[in-house]
Coordinates of N, CA and C in Angstrom, one line a residue:
M1 N 0.8 -1.2 0.0 CA 0.0 0.0 0.0 C 0.9 1.2 0.0
A2 N 0.8 2.1 -1.0 CA 1.7 3.2 -1.2 C 1.4 4.3 -0.2
E3 N 0.1 4.5 0.1 CA -0.3 5.6 1.0 C -0.6 5.0 2.4
S4 N -0.3 5.8 3.4 CA -0.7 5.4 4.7 C -2.2 5.7 4.9
I5 N -2.8 5.1 5.9 CA -4.2 5.3 6.2 C -4.4 6.8 6.6
G6 N -3.5 7.3 7.4 CA -3.6 8.7 7.8 C -3.6 9.7 6.6
T7 N -2.8 9.4 5.6 CA -2.7 10.3 4.5 C -4.0 10.2 3.7
M8 N -4.6 9.0 3.5 CA -5.8 8.9 2.8 C -7.0 9.6 3.5
F9 N -7.0 9.5 4.8 CA -8.1 10.3 5.6 C -7.9 11.8 5.5
A10 N -6.6 12.2 5.5 CA -6.4 13.6 5.4 C -6.8 14.2 4.0
R11 N -6.5 13.4 3.0 CA -6.9 13.8 1.6 C -8.4 13.8 1.5
A12 N -9.1 12.8 2.1 CA -10.6 12.8 2.0 C -11.1 14.0 2.8
K13 N -10.5 14.3 3.9 CA -11.0 15.5 4.7 C -10.8 16.8 3.9
L14 N -9.6 16.9 3.3 CA -9.3 18.1 2.5 C -10.3 18.2 1.3
T15 N -10.6 17.1 0.6 CA -11.6 17.2 -0.5 C -13.0 17.5 0.0
A16 N -13.3 17.0 1.2 CA -14.7 17.3 1.8 C -14.7 18.8 2.1
N17 N -13.7 19.3 2.7 CA -13.6 20.7 3.0 C -13.7 21.6 1.8
A18 N -13.0 21.2 0.7 CA -13.0 21.9 -0.5 C -14.3 21.9 -1.1
G19 N -15.0 20.8 -1.1 CA -16.4 20.7 -1.6 C -17.3 21.6 -0.9
A20 N -17.2 21.7 0.4 CA -18.1 22.6 1.2 C -17.8 24.0 0.9
V21 N -16.5 24.4 0.7 CA -16.1 25.8 0.4 C -16.7 26.1 -1.0
L22 N -16.5 25.2 -1.9 CA -17.0 25.5 -3.3 C -18.5 25.7 -3.3
R23 N -19.3 24.8 -2.5 CA -20.7 25.0 -2.5 C -21.1 26.3 -1.9
A24 N -20.4 26.7 -0.8 CA -20.7 28.0 -0.2 C -20.4 29.1 -1.2
A25 N -19.3 29.0 -2.0 CA -19.0 30.0 -2.9 C -20.0 30.1 -4.0
A26 N -20.6 29.0 -4.4 CA -21.6 29.0 -5.5 C -22.9 29.7 -5.0
A27 N -23.2 29.5 -3.7 CA -24.4 30.1 -3.1 C -24.2 31.6 -2.8
A28 N -23.0 32.1 -2.8 CA -22.7 33.5 -2.4 C -23.2 34.4 -3.5
P29 N -23.8 35.5 -3.1 CA -24.2 36.5 -4.2 C -23.0 37.1 -4.9
V30 N -23.2 37.4 -6.1 CA -22.1 38.0 -6.9 C -22.2 39.5 -6.8
R31 N -21.1 40.1 -6.4 CA -21.0 41.5 -6.3 C -20.1 42.0 -7.5
V32 N -20.7 42.9 -8.3 CA -19.9 43.5 -9.4 C -19.9 44.9 -9.1
G33 N -18.6 45.5 -9.2 CA -18.4 46.9 -9.0 C -18.5 47.2 -7.5
G34 N -18.8 48.5 -7.2 CA -18.9 49.0 -5.8 C -17.5 49.3 -5.3
K35 N -17.5 50.2 -4.3 CA -16.2 50.7 -3.7 C -15.8 49.9 -2.5
K36 N -16.8 49.4 -1.7 CA -16.4 48.8 -0.4 C -16.3 47.3 -0.5
G37 N -15.2 46.7 -0.1 CA -15.1 45.3 0.0 C -15.2 44.6 -1.4
G38 N -14.8 45.3 -2.4 CA -14.9 44.7 -3.7 C -13.8 43.5 -3.9
S39 N -14.1 42.8 -4.9 CA -13.2 41.7 -5.2 C -11.9 42.2 -5.9
T40 N -10.9 41.4 -5.8 CA -9.6 41.7 -6.5 C -9.5 41.0 -7.8
S41 N -10.4 40.2 -8.2 CA -10.3 39.5 -9.4 C -10.5 40.4 -10.6
L42 N -10.2 39.9 -11.8 CA -10.3 40.8 -13.0 C -11.7 41.0 -13.4
N43 N -12.6 40.1 -13.2 CA -13.9 40.3 -13.7 C -14.9 40.6 -12.6
G44 N -14.4 40.8 -11.4 CA -15.2 41.3 -10.3 C -16.0 40.2 -9.6
D45 N -15.7 38.9 -9.8 CA -16.5 37.8 -9.2 C -15.6 37.3 -8.1
A46 N -16.2 37.4 -6.8 CA -15.5 36.9 -5.7 C -15.3 35.4 -5.7
R47 N -16.3 34.7 -6.4 CA -16.2 33.2 -6.4 C -14.9 32.7 -7.1
N48 N -14.5 33.5 -8.1 CA -13.3 33.1 -8.8 C -12.1 33.1 -7.9
D49 N -12.0 34.1 -7.0 CA -10.9 34.2 -6.1 C -11.0 33.0 -5.1
L50 N -12.1 32.7 -4.6 CA -12.3 31.6 -3.7 C -12.0 30.3 -4.3
I51 N -12.4 30.1 -5.5 CA -12.1 28.8 -6.2 C -10.6 28.7 -6.5
K52 N -10.0 29.8 -6.9 CA -8.5 29.7 -7.1 C -7.8 29.4 -5.8
K53 N -8.3 30.0 -4.7 CA -7.6 29.7 -3.4 C -7.8 28.3 -3.0
V54 N -8.9 27.7 -3.2 CA -9.2 26.3 -2.9 C -8.3 25.4 -3.8
L55 N -8.3 25.7 -5.1 CA -7.6 24.8 -6.0 C -6.1 24.9 -6.0
F56 N -5.6 26.1 -5.8 CA -4.2 26.3 -6.0 C -3.4 26.5 -4.7
D57 N -4.0 26.8 -3.6 CA -3.3 27.0 -2.4 C -3.0 25.6 -1.8
A58 N -1.7 25.3 -1.5 CA -1.3 24.1 -1.0 C -1.5 24.1 0.5
P59 N -2.0 23.0 1.1 CA -2.1 23.0 2.6 C -0.8 23.1 3.2
A60 N -0.7 23.7 4.4 CA 0.6 23.8 5.1 C 1.1 22.4 5.5
R61 N 2.3 22.1 5.2 CA 2.9 20.8 5.5 C 3.5 20.8 6.9
P62 N 3.2 19.8 7.6 CA 3.9 19.8 9.0 C 5.4 19.6 8.8
P63 N 6.2 20.1 9.7 CA 7.6 19.9 9.6 C 8.0 18.5 9.8
V64 N 9.0 18.1 9.2 CA 9.5 16.7 9.3 C 10.2 16.5 10.6
R65 N 9.7 15.5 11.3 CA 10.4 15.2 12.6 C 11.1 13.9 12.5
L66 N 12.4 13.9 12.8 CA 13.2 12.7 12.7 C 13.6 12.3 14.1
S67 N 13.7 11.0 14.2 CA 14.3 10.5 15.5 C 15.7 10.8 15.6
P68 N 16.3 10.8 16.8 CA 17.8 11.2 16.9 C 18.7 10.3 16.0
E69 N 18.3 9.0 15.9 CA 19.2 8.2 15.0 C 19.1 8.6 13.6
D70 N 17.8 8.8 13.1 CA 17.6 9.2 11.7 C 18.3 10.6 11.5
L71 N 18.2 11.5 12.5 CA 18.8 12.8 12.3 C 20.3 12.7 12.2
A72 N 20.9 11.8 13.0 CA 22.4 11.6 12.9 C 22.7 11.0 11.5
R73 N 21.9 10.1 11.0 CA 22.2 9.5 9.7 C 22.1 10.6 8.6
H74 N 21.0 11.4 8.7 CA 20.8 12.5 7.7 C 22.0 13.4 7.7
E75 N 22.4 13.9 8.9 CA 23.5 14.8 9.0 C 24.8 14.2 8.4
T76 N 25.0 12.9 8.7 CA 26.2 12.3 8.2 C 26.2 12.2 6.7
I77 N 25.0 11.9 6.1 CA 24.9 11.8 4.6 C 25.1 13.2 4.0
E78 N 24.5 14.2 4.7 CA 24.7 15.6 4.2 C 26.1 16.0 4.2
R79 N 26.8 15.7 5.3 CA 28.3 16.1 5.4 C 29.1 15.4 4.3
A80 N 28.8 14.1 4.1 CA 29.5 13.3 3.1 C 29.2 13.9 1.7
W81 N 28.0 14.3 1.4 CA 27.6 14.8 0.1 C 28.3 16.2 -0.1
K82 N 28.4 17.0 0.9 CA 29.1 18.3 0.8 C 30.6 18.0 0.6
L83 N 31.2 17.0 1.2 CA 32.6 16.7 1.0 C 32.8 16.2 -0.5
V84 N 31.9 15.4 -1.0 CA 32.0 14.9 -2.4 C 32.0 16.1 -3.3
R85 N 31.0 17.0 -3.1 CA 30.9 18.2 -4.0 C 32.1 19.1 -3.9
Q86 N 32.7 19.2 -2.7 CA 33.9 20.0 -2.5 C 35.1 19.4 -3.3
Q87 N 35.2 18.1 -3.2 CA 36.3 17.4 -3.9 C 36.1 17.6 -5.4
R88 N 34.9 17.4 -5.9 CA 34.7 17.6 -7.3 C 35.0 19.0 -7.8
R89 N 34.6 20.0 -7.0 CA 34.8 21.4 -7.3 C 36.4 21.7 -7.3
L90 N 37.1 21.2 -6.3 CA 38.5 21.4 -6.2 C 39.2 20.7 -7.4
A91 N 38.8 19.5 -7.8 CA 39.3 18.8 -8.9 C 39.1 19.6 -10.2
Q92 N 37.9 20.1 -10.4 CA 37.6 20.9 -11.6 C 38.5 22.2 -11.6
E93 N 38.6 22.9 -10.5 CA 39.4 24.1 -10.4 C 40.9 23.8 -10.7
E94 N 41.4 22.6 -10.2 CA 42.7 22.2 -10.5 C 42.9 21.9 -12.0
A95 N 42.0 21.3 -12.6 CA 42.1 21.0 -14.0 C 42.1 22.2 -14.8
L96 N 41.2 23.2 -14.5 CA 41.2 24.5 -15.2 C 42.5 25.2 -15.0
A97 N 43.0 25.2 -13.8 CA 44.3 25.9 -13.6 C 45.4 25.3 -14.4
K98 N 45.4 24.0 -14.6 CA 46.4 23.3 -15.4 C 46.2 23.7 -16.9
K99 N 45.0 23.7 -17.3 CA 44.7 24.1 -18.7 C 45.2 25.5 -19.0
F100 N 44.9 26.4 -18.0 CA 45.2 27.8 -18.2 C 46.8 28.0 -18.2
E101 N 47.5 27.2 -17.4 CA 48.9 27.3 -17.4 C 49.5 26.8 -18.7
K102 N 49.0 25.7 -19.2 CA 49.4 25.2 -20.5 C 49.1 26.2 -21.6
M103 N 48.0 26.9 -21.6 CA 47.6 27.9 -22.6 C 48.6 29.1 -22.5
R104 N 48.9 29.5 -21.3 CA 49.9 30.5 -21.1 C 51.3 30.2 -21.6
Q105 N 51.7 28.9 -21.4 CA 53.0 28.4 -21.9 C 53.0 28.4 -23.4
A106 N 51.8 28.0 -24.0 CA 51.7 27.9 -25.5 C 51.8 29.3 -26.1
C107 N 51.2 30.3 -25.4 CA 51.2 31.7 -25.9 C 52.6 32.2 -25.8
A108 N 53.3 31.9 -24.7 CA 54.7 32.4 -24.6 C 55.6 31.8 -25.7
E109 N 55.4 30.5 -26.0 CA 56.2 29.8 -27.0 C 55.8 30.4 -28.4
L110 N 54.6 30.7 -28.6 CA 54.2 31.3 -29.9 C 54.8 32.7 -30.0
E111 N 54.9 33.4 -28.9 CA 55.5 34.8 -29.0 C 56.9 34.7 -29.3
K112 N 57.6 33.7 -28.8 CA 59.0 33.5 -29.1 C 59.2 33.1 -30.5
T113 N 58.3 32.2 -31.0 CA 58.5 31.7 -32.4 C 58.1 32.7 -33.5
S114 N 56.9 33.3 -33.4 CA 56.5 34.3 -34.4 C 55.7 35.3 -33.7
N115 N 56.2 36.5 -33.7 CA 55.6 37.7 -33.0 C 54.3 38.0 -33.8
Y116 N 54.4 37.9 -35.2 CA 53.2 38.2 -36.0 C 52.0 37.3 -35.7
L117 N 52.3 36.0 -35.6 CA 51.2 35.1 -35.3 C 50.6 35.3 -33.9
F118 N 51.5 35.6 -33.0 CA 51.1 35.9 -31.6 C 50.2 37.1 -31.5
K119 N 50.5 38.2 -32.2 CA 49.7 39.4 -32.2 C 48.3 39.1 -32.8
H120 N 48.3 38.3 -33.9 CA 47.0 38.0 -34.5 C 46.2 37.0 -33.7
S121 N 46.9 36.2 -32.9 CA 46.1 35.2 -32.1 C 45.5 36.0 -30.9
Q122 N 46.1 37.1 -30.5 CA 45.6 37.8 -29.3 C 44.6 38.9 -29.6
S123 N 44.5 39.3 -30.9 CA 43.6 40.3 -31.3 C 42.2 39.8 -31.4
K124 N 41.3 40.7 -31.1 CA 39.8 40.3 -31.1 C 39.2 41.0 -32.3
E125 N 38.5 40.2 -33.0 CA 37.8 40.7 -34.2 C 36.5 41.4 -33.7
R126 N 36.2 42.5 -34.4 CA 34.9 43.2 -34.0 C 33.8 42.5 -34.8
N127 N 32.6 42.4 -34.2 CA 31.4 41.8 -34.7 C 31.7 40.4 -35.1
A128 N 32.5 39.7 -34.4 CA 32.8 38.3 -34.7 C 31.6 37.5 -34.3
V129 N 31.2 36.5 -35.1 CA 30.1 35.6 -34.8 C 30.6 34.2 -34.7
F130 N 30.1 33.5 -33.8 CA 30.5 32.1 -33.6 C 30.1 31.3 -34.9
P131 N 30.9 30.5 -35.4 CA 30.5 29.8 -36.7 C 29.3 28.9 -36.4
R132 N 28.3 29.1 -37.2 CA 27.0 28.4 -37.0 C 27.1 27.0 -37.5
Q133 N 28.1 26.6 -38.3 CA 28.3 25.3 -38.8 C 28.8 24.3 -37.7
L134 N 29.5 24.8 -36.7 CA 30.1 24.0 -35.7 C 29.1 23.5 -34.7
R135 N 29.3 22.3 -34.2 CA 28.4 21.7 -33.2 C 28.7 22.4 -31.9
T136 N 27.7 22.7 -31.1 CA 27.9 23.3 -29.8 C 28.6 22.3 -28.9
I137 N 29.5 22.8 -28.1 CA 30.2 21.9 -27.2 C 29.3 21.5 -26.1
T138 N 29.2 20.2 -25.9 CA 28.4 19.6 -24.8 C 29.1 18.5 -24.1
D139 N 28.5 18.0 -23.0 CA 29.1 16.8 -22.3 C 28.6 15.5 -22.9
T140 N 27.7 15.6 -23.8 CA 27.1 14.3 -24.4 C 27.8 14.0 -25.7
P141 N 27.9 12.7 -26.0 CA 28.5 12.3 -27.3 C 27.7 12.7 -28.5
P142 N 28.3 12.8 -29.7 CA 27.5 13.2 -30.9 C 26.6 12.0 -31.3
K143 N 25.7 12.3 -32.1 CA 24.7 11.3 -32.6 C 25.5 10.2 -33.4
K144 N 26.3 10.6 -34.3 CA 27.1 9.7 -35.1 C 28.5 9.7 -34.5
I145 N 28.9 8.6 -33.8 CA 30.1 8.6 -33.0 C 31.3 8.4 -33.9
W146 N 31.3 7.4 -34.7 CA 32.5 7.1 -35.6 C 32.0 6.1 -36.7
D147 N 32.5 6.4 -37.8 CA 32.2 5.5 -39.0 C 33.5 4.6 -39.2
Y148 N 33.4 3.3 -38.7 CA 34.5 2.4 -38.8 C 34.7 1.9 -40.2
R149 N 33.8 2.1 -41.1 CA 33.9 1.6 -42.5 C 34.8 2.5 -43.3
N150 N 35.1 3.7 -42.8 CA 36.0 4.6 -43.6 C 37.4 4.0 -43.6
A151 N 38.0 4.0 -44.8 CA 39.3 3.5 -45.0 C 40.2 4.6 -45.5
V152 N 41.4 4.6 -45.1 CA 42.4 5.6 -45.6 C 42.9 5.2 -46.9
P153 N 42.8 6.0 -47.9 CA 43.4 5.6 -49.3 C 44.8 5.2 -49.1
A154 N 45.2 4.2 -49.9 CA 46.6 3.6 -49.8 C 47.7 4.6 -50.1
G155 N 47.5 5.5 -51.0 CA 48.5 6.5 -51.4 C 48.7 7.6 -50.4
S156 N 47.8 7.9 -49.5 CA 47.8 9.1 -48.7 C 48.4 8.9 -47.3
V157 N 49.0 7.7 -47.0 CA 49.5 7.4 -45.7 C 50.9 8.0 -45.7
K158 N 51.1 8.8 -44.6 CA 52.4 9.5 -44.4 C 53.3 8.7 -43.5
A159 N 54.5 8.6 -43.8 CA 55.4 7.8 -43.0 C 56.3 8.6 -42.1

């Protein structure tokens, strides 16, 4: 049984209360216009506000109460998860720092090799648009991973 008996009774009580409120709203007179105590709804019908309140307002949930053993388990799991996230974040930051250092070394080597190429690699083009033909970089593999039937022509192999 997915639901406990208490939950089923609470739901039945809630729907019974909602039915009573809706019946009362249907019997209420409709006030249109007027300055005192008017409705805030767009068309001036107070029943719409009441129906919206019954349908869309969620009942207040009671706070979750855990036994001391369950609370200790929960806190242990939370601390472990925070530790895992911290380790992942530090590993990612370390990998990015290594990539940045390699990029800096490559730029220094390019500057030593060819000052012209270095200056052009560092300049920014105005109104540059990312090539629309390229596939966006994602963490998921491409739809067509590899075509193993492709063969290299015999004459084009470089030794």
